[in-house]
mmCIF file of C-alpha atoms and ligand atoms in Angstrom:
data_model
loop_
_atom_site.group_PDB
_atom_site.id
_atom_site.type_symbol
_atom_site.label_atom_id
_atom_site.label_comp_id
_atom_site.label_asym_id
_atom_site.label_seq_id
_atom_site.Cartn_x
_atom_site.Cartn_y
_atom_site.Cartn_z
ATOM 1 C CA UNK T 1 0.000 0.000 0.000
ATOM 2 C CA UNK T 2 1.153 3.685 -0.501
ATOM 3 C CA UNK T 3 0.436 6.410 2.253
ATOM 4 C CA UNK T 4 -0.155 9.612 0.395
ATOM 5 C CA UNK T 5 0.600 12.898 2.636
ATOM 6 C CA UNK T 6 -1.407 16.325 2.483
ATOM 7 C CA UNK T 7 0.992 18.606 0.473
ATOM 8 C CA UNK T 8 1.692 20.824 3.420
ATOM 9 C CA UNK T 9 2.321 18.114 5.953
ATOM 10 C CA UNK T 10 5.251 18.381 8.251
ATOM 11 C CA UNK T 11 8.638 16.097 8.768
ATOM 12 C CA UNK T 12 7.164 15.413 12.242
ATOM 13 C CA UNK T 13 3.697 13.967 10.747
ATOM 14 C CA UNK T 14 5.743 11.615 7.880
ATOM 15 C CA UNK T 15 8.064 10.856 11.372
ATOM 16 C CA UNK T 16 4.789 9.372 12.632
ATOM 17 C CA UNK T 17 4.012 7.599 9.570
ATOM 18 C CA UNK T 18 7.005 5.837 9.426
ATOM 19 C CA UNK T 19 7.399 4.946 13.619
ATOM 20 C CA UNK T 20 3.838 3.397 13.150
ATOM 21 C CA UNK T 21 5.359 1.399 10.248
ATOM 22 C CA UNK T 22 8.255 0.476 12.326
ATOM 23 C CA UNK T 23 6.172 -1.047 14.750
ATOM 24 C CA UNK T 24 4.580 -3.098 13.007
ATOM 25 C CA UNK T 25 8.040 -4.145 11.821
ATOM 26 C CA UNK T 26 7.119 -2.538 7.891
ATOM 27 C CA UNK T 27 9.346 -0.084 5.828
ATOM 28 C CA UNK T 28 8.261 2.791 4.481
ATOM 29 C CA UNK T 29 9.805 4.041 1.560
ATOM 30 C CA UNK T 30 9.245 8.420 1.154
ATOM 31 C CA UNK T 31 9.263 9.712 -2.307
ATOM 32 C CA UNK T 32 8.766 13.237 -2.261
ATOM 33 C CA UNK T 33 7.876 14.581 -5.634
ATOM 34 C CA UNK T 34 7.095 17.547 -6.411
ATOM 35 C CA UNK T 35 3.224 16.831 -6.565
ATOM 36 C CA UNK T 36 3.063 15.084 -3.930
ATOM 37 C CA UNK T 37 4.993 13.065 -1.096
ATOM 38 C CA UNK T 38 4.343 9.724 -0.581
ATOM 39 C CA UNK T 39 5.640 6.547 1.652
ATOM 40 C CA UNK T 40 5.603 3.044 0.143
ATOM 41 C CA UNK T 41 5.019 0.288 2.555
ATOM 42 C CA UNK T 42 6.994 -2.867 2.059
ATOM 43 C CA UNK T 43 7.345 -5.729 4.080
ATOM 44 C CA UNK T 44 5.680 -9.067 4.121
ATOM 45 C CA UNK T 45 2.404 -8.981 6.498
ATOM 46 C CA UNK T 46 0.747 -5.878 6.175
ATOM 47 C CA UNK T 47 -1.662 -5.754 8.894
ATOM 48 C CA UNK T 48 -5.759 -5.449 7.286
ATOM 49 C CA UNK T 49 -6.412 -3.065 9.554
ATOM 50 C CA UNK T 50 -3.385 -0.527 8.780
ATOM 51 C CA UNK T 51 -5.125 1.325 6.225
ATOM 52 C CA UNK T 52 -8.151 2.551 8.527
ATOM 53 C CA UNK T 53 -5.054 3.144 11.343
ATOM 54 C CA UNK T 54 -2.985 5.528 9.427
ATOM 55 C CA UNK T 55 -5.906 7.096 7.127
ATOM 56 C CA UNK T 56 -6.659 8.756 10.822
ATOM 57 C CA UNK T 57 -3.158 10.262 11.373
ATOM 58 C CA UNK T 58 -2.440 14.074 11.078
ATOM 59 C CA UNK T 59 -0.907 14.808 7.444
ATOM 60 C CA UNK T 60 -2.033 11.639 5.771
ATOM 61 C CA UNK T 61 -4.420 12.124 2.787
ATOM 62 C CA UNK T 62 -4.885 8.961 1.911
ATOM 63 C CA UNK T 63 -3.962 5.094 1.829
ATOM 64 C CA UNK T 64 -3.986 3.327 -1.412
ATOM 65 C CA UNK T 65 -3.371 -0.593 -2.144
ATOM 66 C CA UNK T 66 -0.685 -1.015 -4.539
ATOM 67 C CA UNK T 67 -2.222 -4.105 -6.897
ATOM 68 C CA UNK T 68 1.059 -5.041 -8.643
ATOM 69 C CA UNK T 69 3.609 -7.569 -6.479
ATOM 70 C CA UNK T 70 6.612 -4.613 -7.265
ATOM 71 C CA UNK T 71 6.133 -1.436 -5.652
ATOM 72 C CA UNK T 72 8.689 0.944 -4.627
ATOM 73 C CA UNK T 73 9.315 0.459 -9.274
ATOM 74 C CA UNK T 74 5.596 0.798 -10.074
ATOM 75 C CA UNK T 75 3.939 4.166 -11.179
ATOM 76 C CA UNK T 76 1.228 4.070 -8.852
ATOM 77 C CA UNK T 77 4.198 5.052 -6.056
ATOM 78 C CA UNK T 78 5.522 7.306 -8.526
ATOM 79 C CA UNK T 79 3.891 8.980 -11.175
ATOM 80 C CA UNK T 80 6.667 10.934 -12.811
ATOM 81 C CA UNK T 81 9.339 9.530 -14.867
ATOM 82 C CA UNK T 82 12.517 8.997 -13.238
ATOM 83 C CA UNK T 83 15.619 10.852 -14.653
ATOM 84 C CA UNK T 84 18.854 8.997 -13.436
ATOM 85 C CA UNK T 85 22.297 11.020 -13.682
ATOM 86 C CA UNK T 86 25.080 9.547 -14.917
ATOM 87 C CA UNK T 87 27.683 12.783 -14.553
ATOM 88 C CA UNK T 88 26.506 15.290 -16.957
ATOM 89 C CA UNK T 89 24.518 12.368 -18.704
ATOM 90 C CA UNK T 90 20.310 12.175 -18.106
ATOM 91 C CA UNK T 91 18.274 9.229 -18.836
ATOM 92 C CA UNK T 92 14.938 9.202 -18.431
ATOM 93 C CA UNK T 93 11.884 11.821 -18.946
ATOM 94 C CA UNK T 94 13.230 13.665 -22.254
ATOM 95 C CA UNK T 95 16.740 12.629 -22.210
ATOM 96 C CA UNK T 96 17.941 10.015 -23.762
ATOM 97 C CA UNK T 97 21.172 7.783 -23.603
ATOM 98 C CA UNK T 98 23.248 6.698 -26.631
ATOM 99 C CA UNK T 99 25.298 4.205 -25.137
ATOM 100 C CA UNK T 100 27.818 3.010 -27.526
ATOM 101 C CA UNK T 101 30.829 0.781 -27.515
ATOM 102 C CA UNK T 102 32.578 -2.868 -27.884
ATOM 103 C CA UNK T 103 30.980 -5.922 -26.662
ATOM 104 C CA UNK T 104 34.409 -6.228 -25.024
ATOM 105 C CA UNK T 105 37.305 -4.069 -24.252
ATOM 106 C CA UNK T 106 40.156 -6.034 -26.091
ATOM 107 C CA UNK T 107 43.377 -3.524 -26.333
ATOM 108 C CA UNK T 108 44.307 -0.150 -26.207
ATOM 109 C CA UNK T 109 44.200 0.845 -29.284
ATOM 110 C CA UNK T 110 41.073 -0.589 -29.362
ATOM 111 C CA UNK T 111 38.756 0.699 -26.913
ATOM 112 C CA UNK T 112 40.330 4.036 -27.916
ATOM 113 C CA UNK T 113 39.493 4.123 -31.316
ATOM 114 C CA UNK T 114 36.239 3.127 -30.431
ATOM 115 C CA UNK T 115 35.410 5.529 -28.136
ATOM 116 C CA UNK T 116 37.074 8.826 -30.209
ATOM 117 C CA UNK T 117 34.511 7.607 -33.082
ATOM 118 C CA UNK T 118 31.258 7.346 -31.175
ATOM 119 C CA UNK T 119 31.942 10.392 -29.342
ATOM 120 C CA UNK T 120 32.615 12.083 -32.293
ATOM 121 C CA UNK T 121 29.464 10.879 -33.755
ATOM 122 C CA UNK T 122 27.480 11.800 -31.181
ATOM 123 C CA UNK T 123 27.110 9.239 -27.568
ATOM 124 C CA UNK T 124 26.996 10.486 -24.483
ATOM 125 C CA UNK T 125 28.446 7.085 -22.774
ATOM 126 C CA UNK T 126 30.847 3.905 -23.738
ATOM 127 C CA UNK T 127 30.074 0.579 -22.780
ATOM 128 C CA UNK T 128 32.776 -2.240 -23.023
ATOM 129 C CA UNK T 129 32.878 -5.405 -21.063
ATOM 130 C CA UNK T 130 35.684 -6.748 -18.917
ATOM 131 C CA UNK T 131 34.103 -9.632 -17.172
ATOM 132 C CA UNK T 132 32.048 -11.131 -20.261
ATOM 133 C CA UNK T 133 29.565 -13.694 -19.261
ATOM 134 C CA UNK T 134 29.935 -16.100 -22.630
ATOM 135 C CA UNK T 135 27.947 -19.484 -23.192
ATOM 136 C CA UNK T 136 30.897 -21.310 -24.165
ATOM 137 C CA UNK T 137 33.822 -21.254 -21.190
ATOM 138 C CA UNK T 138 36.403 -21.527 -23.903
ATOM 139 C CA UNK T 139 35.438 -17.946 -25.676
ATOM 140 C CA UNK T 140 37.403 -14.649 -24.530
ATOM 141 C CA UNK T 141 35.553 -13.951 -21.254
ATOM 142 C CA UNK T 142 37.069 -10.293 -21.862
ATOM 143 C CA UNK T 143 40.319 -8.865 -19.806
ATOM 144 C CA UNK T 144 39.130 -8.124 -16.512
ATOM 145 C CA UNK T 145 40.828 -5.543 -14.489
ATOM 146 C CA UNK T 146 42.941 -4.531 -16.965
ATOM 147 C CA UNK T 147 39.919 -4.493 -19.451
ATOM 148 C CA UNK T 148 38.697 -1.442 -16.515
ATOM 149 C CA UNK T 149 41.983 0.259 -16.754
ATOM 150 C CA UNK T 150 41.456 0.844 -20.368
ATOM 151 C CA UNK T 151 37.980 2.306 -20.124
ATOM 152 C CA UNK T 152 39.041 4.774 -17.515
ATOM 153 C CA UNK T 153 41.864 5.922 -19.873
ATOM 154 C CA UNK T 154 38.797 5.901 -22.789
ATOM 155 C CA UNK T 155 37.239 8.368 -20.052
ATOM 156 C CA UNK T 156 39.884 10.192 -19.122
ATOM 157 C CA UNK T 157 40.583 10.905 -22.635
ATOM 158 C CA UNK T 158 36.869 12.111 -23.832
ATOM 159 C CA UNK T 159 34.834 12.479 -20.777
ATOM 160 C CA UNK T 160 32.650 10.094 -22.007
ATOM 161 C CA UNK T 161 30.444 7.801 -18.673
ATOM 162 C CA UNK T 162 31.498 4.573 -18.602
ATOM 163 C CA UNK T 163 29.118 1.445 -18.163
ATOM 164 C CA UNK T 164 30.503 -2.134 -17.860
ATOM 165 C CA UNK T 165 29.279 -5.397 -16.176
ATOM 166 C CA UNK T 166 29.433 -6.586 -13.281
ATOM 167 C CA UNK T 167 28.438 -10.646 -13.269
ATOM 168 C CA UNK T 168 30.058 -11.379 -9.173
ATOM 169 C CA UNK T 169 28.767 -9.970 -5.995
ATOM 170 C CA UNK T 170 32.443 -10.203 -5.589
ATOM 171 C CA UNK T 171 33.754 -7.882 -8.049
ATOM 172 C CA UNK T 172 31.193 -5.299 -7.625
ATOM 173 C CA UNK T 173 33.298 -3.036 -5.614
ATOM 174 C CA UNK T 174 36.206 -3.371 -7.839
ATOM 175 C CA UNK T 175 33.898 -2.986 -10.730
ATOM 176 C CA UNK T 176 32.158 0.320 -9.042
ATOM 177 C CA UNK T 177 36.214 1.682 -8.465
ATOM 178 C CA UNK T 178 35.863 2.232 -12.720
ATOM 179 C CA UNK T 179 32.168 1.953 -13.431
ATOM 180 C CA UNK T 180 29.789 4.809 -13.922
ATOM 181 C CA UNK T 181 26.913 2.554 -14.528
ATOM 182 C CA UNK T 182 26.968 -1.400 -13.241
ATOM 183 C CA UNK T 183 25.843 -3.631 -16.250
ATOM 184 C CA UNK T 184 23.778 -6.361 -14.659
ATOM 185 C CA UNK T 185 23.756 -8.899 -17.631
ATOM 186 C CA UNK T 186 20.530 -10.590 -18.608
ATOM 187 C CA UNK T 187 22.104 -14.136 -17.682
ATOM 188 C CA UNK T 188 22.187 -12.545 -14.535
ATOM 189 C CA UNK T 189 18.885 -10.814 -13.775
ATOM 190 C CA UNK T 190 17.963 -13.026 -11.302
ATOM 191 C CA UNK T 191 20.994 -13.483 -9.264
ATOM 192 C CA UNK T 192 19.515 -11.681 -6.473
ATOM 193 C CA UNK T 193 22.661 -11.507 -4.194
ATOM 194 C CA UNK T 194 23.961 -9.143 -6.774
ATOM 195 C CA UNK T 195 20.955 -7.203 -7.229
ATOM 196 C CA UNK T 196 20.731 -5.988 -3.716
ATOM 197 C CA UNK T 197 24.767 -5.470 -3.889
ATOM 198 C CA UNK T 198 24.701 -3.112 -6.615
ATOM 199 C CA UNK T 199 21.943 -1.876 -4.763
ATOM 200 C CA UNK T 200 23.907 -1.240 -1.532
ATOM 201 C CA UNK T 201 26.738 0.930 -4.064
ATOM 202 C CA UNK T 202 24.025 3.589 -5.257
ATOM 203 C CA UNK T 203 25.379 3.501 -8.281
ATOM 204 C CA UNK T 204 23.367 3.519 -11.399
ATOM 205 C CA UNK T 205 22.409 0.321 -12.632
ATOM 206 C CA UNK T 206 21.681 -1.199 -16.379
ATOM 207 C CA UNK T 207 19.327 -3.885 -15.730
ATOM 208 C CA UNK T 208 18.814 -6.110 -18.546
ATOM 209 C CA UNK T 209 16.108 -7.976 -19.498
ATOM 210 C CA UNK T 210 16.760 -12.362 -19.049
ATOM 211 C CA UNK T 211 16.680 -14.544 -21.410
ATOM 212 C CA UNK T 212 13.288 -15.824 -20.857
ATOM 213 C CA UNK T 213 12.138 -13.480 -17.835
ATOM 214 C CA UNK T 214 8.232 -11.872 -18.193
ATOM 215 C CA UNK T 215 7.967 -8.387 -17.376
ATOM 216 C CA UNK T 216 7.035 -8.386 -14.113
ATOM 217 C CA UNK T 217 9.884 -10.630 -13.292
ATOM 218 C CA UNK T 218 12.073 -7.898 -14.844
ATOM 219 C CA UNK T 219 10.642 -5.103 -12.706
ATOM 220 C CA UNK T 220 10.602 -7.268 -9.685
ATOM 221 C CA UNK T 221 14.433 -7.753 -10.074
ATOM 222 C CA UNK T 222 14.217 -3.785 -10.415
ATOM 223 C CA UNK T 223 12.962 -4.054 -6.632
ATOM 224 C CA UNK T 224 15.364 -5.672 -5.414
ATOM 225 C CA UNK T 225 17.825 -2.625 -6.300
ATOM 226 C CA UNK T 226 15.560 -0.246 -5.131
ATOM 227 C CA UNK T 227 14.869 -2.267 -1.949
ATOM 228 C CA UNK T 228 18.268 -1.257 -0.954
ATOM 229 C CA UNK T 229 17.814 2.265 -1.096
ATOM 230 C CA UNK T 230 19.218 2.748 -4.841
ATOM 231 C CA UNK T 231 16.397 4.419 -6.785
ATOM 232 C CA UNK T 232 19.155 4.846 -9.678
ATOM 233 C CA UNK T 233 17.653 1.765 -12.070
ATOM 234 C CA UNK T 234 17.560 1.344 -15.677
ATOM 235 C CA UNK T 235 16.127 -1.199 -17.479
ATOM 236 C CA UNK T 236 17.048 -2.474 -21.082
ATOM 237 C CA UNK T 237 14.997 -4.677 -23.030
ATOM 238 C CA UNK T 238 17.713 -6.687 -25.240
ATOM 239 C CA UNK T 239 15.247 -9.405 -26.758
ATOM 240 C CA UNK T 240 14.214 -12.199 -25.491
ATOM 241 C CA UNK T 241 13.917 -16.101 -26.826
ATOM 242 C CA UNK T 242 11.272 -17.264 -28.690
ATOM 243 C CA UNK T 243 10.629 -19.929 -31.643
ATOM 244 C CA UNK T 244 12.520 -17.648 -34.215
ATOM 245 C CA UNK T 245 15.197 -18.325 -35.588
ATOM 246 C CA UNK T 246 15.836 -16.012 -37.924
ATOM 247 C CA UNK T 247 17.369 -13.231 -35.490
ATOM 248 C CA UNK T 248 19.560 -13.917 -32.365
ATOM 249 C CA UNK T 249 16.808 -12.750 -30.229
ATOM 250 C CA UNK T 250 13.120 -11.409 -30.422
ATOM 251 C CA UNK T 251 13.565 -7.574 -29.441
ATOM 252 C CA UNK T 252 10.249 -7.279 -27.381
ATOM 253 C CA UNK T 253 9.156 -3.650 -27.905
ATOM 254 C CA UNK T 254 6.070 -4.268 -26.426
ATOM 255 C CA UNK T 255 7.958 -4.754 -23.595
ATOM 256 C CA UNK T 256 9.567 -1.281 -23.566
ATOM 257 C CA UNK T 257 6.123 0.312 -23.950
ATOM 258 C CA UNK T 258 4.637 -1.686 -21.328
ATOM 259 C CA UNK T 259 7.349 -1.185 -18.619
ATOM 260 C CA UNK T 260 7.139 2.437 -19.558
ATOM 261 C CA UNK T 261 3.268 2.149 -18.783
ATOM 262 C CA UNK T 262 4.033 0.232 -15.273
ATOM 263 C CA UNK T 263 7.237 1.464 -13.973
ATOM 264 C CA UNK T 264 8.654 5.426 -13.908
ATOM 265 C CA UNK T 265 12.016 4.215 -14.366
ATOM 266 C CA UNK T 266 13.668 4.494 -17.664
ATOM 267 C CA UNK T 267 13.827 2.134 -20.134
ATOM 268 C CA UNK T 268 16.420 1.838 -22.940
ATOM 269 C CA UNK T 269 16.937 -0.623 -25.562
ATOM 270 C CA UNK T 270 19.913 -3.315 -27.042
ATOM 271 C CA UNK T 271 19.487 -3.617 -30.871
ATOM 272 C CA UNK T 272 22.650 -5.502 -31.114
ATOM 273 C CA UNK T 273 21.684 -8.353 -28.884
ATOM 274 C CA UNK T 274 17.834 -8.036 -29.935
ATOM 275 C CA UNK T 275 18.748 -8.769 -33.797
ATOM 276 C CA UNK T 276 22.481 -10.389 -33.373
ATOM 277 C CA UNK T 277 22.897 -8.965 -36.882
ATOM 278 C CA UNK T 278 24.439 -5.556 -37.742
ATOM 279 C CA UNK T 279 22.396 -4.709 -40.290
ATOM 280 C CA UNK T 280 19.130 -4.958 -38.454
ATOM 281 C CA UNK T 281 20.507 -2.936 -35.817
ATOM 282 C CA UNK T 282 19.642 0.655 -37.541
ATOM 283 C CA UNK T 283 16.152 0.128 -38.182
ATOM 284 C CA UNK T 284 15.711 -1.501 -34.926
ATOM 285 C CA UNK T 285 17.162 1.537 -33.093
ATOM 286 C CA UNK T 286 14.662 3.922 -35.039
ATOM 287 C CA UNK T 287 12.086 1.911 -33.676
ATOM 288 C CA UNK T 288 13.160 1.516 -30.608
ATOM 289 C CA UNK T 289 13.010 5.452 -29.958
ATOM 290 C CA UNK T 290 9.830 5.497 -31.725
ATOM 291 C CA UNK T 291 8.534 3.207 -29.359
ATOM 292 C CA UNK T 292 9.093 5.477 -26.916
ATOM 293 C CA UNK T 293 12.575 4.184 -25.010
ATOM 294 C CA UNK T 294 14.792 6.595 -23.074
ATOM 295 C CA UNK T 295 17.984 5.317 -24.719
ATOM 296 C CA UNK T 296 19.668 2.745 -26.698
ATOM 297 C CA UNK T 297 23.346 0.789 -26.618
ATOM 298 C CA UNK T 298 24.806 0.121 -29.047
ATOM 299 C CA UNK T 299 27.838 -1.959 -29.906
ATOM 300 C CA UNK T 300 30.337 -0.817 -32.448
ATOM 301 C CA UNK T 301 33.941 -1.858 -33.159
ATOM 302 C CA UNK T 302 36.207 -0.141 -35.510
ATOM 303 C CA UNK T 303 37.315 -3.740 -37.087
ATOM 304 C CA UNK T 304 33.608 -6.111 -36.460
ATOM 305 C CA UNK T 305 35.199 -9.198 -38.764
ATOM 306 C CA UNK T 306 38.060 -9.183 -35.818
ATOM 307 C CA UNK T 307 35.969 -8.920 -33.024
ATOM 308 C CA UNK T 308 37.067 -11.243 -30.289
ATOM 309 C CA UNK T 309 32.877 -11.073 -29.382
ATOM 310 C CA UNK T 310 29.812 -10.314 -31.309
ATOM 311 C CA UNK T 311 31.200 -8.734 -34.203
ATOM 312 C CA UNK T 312 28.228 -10.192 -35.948
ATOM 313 C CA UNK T 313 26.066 -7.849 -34.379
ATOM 314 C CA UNK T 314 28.918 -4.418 -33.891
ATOM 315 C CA UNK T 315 28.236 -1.619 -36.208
ATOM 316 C CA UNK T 316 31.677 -0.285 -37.546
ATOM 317 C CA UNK T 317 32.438 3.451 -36.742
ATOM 318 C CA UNK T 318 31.093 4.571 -40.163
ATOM 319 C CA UNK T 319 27.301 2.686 -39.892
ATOM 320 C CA UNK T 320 27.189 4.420 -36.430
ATOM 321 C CA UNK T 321 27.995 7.875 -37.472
ATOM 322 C CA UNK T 322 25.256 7.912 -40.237
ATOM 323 C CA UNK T 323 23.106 6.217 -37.768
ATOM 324 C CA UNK T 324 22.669 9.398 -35.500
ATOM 325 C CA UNK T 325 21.043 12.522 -37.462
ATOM 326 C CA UNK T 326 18.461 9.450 -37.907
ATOM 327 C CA UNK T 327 18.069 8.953 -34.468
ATOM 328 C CA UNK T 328 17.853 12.529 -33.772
ATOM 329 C CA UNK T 329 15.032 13.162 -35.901
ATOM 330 C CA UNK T 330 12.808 10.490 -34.660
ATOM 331 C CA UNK T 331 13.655 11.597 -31.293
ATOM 332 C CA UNK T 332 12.575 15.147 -32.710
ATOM 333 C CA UNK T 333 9.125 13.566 -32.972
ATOM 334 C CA UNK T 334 8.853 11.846 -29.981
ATOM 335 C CA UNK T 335 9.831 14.711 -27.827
ATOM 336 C CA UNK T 336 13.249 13.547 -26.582
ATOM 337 C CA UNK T 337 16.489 14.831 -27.344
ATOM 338 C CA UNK T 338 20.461 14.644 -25.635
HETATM 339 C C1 PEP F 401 26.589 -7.524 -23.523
HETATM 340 O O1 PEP F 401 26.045 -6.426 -23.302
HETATM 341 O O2 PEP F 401 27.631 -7.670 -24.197
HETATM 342 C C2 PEP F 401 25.907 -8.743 -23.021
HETATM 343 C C3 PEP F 401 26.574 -9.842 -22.715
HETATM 344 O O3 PEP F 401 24.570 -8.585 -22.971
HETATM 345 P P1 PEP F 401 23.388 -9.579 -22.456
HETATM 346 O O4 PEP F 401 23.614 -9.712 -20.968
HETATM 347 O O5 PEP F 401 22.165 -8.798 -22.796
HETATM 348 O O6 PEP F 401 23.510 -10.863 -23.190
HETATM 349 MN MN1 MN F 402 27.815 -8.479 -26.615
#
C-alpha cells in the first residue's frame, strides 16, 4: 500500500508515519515529488487493519493498495518519470542515452578508437565489457581488471560515462572503483545476491532484461535494487527467446512500452543483442526510440570481422555515425532529445 501525505504536511507527521510502520516491523519508503509526497510500505504482512489506522493520522491524505507484487518500481508510487544522472549524462523523462561501444574491451588501441569515433558521432556514454559472461567457457571472457583500466583511460581521454558489467557480488566493488553505470547482464537478472549489492553501491544500474524473464519478473528484479535504497535503475529490453530463428533474439518492444506504462524508471533498448545482426541494428534503433525508449546501446567496433565477441552484431564506426542525425530526428518527434 502507498500512504499519500497532504501537500503541506510536516517532517514530524511523515516521522509518525514511518514509527507506526516500524512497529509493526514494515518499511516505508518516502518519495517526495514535487506533486506530492508519498511513503511506500513494504514488508511481508501488512496488517488489514493498517489502512483505517494511518488514514486517521495528522498529514495523511490517503492510503492506497498497490495491486502489482513490485512497488517501490511501479507508477502508482511514482507517477513521474525517473531521470537517473550519470555525470553530466540524463536518462529518463526527455533525455535520452546513446550508449555506444565494444561488446568487449580487447586492447588499447582498441577501446580508444572506439570511443574517439562514437563520441565524435554523437554518444553520451561507452560501454565495453571486462568480465564477459559467454555461453561457451572456452570464448574470450574479456580482460578483466585490466579491461577497466582501459575504459578509464577511454574516459579520461573524452569524458565520455562509462558502463561495464558486473556478473560477481564479488567484483562489484572493484567494478564500481571504474564503473559509472553497473551492467547487470541478462544471464544474470535473477541473481539476487547481486541485485541488492549493486543496490547497496548507489550507483546507477543497467538492468537487462533475461533470457526468458516476463515483465514483471524484470521489474521485480528492479525491486530488489531499489529495496536497498538505490532508486538509480535502468532497465534495457535486449530481446528475449522465442521460436525464431531467424534473429539472435526477439527484441520485445512491447515490452519497452509496457514497462514504460508500469514502472517510472527508464527504459532503454539493445538492438545488437535483440537482432544479433548488424544490419538490423539501424532500423531496430529507429524503432526503438519510436517506441518510446529513453535510450539505446549500441555496440560498435572499428574492425567487427576481428571482433574477439559479437562482431556479428557491432556496427563499424562509419554505420554508427550515419546512424545518428536518424536517431535525432525520430527523437525530434517523440519529444526527446540529448
Ligand atoms: C553484452 O552487453 O555484451 C551482453 C553480454 O549482454 P546480455 O547480458 O544482454 O547478453
Ligand atoms: Mn555483446
Amino acid at each position: 500500500m502507498i500512504v499519500v501525505m497532504q501537500t503541506d504536511s510536516t517532517p514530524g507527521q511523515i516521522e509518525a508515519v514511518l514509527n507506526r510502520l516500524r512497529e509493526h516491523s514494515l518499511r516505508g519508503h518516502l518519495t517526495v515529488g514535487e506533486e506530492r509526497t508519498v511513503i511506500a510500505v513494504v514488508g511481508a504482512a501488512i496488517p488489514p487493519t493498517l489502512r483505517e489506522e494511518l488514514e486517521h493520522f495528522a498529514g495523511v491524505k490517503e492510503t492506497l493498495r498497490i495491486t502489482q507484487p513490485y512497488k517501490l518500481v511501479s507508477r502508482e508510487v511514482k507517477p513521474s518519470d525517473t531521470v537517473v544522472t550519470v555525470g553530466d549524462v540524463k536518462v529518463g523523462g526527455e533525455h535520452l542515452a546513446i550508449i555506444a561501444g565494444p561488446c568487449s574491451v580487447e586492447s588499447e588501441e582498441q577501446i580508444m578508437a572506439t570511443a574517439r569515433a562514437v563520441r565524435e558521432a554523437g554518444a553520451n556514454m561507452l560501454r565495453g565489457g571486462a568480465f564477459k559472461p559467454r555461453s561457451s567457457p572456452y570464448s574470450f571472457r574479456g580482460l578483466g581488471e585490466v579491461g577497466l583500466q582501459l575504459l578509464a583511460q577511454a574516459r579520461a581521454e573524452t569524458g565520455l560515462p562509462i558502463v561495464t558489467e558486473v556478473m560477481t557480488p564479488a567484483d562489484v566493488d572493484l567494478v564500481a572503483r571504474y564503473a559509472d553505470v553497473l551492467q547487470i547482464g541478462a544471464r544474470n537478472m535473477q541473481n539476487y545476491q547481486l541485485l541488492e549489492e549493486v543496490g547497496r553501491t548507489g550507483m546507477p544500474v543497467l538492468l537487462k532484461r533475461g533470457l526468458s524473464a516476463t515483465i514483471e519478473e524484470w521489474l521485480l528484479s528492479a525491486e530488489y535494487i531499489i529495496a536497498q535504497g538505490n532508486p538509480n535503475v535502468i532497465l534495457c529490453e535486449r530481446g528475449i527467446r522465442t521460436f525464431e530463428t531467424a534473429t539472435r533474439n526477439t527484441l520485445d518492444l512491447n515490452a519497452v512500452a509496457v514497462a514504460r506504462k508500469r514502472s517510472h524508471l527508464p527504459v532503454i533498448v539493445d538492438p545488437s543483442h535483440g537482432t544479433g545482426k548488424w544490419y538490423l541494428v539501424p532500423p531496430l534503433t529507429l524503432a526503438a526510440i519510436a517506441a518510446g525508449a529513453d535510450g539505446v546501446i549500441i555496440e560498435v567496433h572499428p574492425d567487427p570481422d576481428r571482433a574477439k565477441s559479437d562482431g556479428g552484431q557491432s556496427l563499424n564506426p562509419e554505420n554508427f555515425t550515419s546512424l545518428v542525425p536518424q536517431m535525432r530526428a525520430i527523437a525530434k518527434v517523440v519529444g526527446k532529445t540529448w
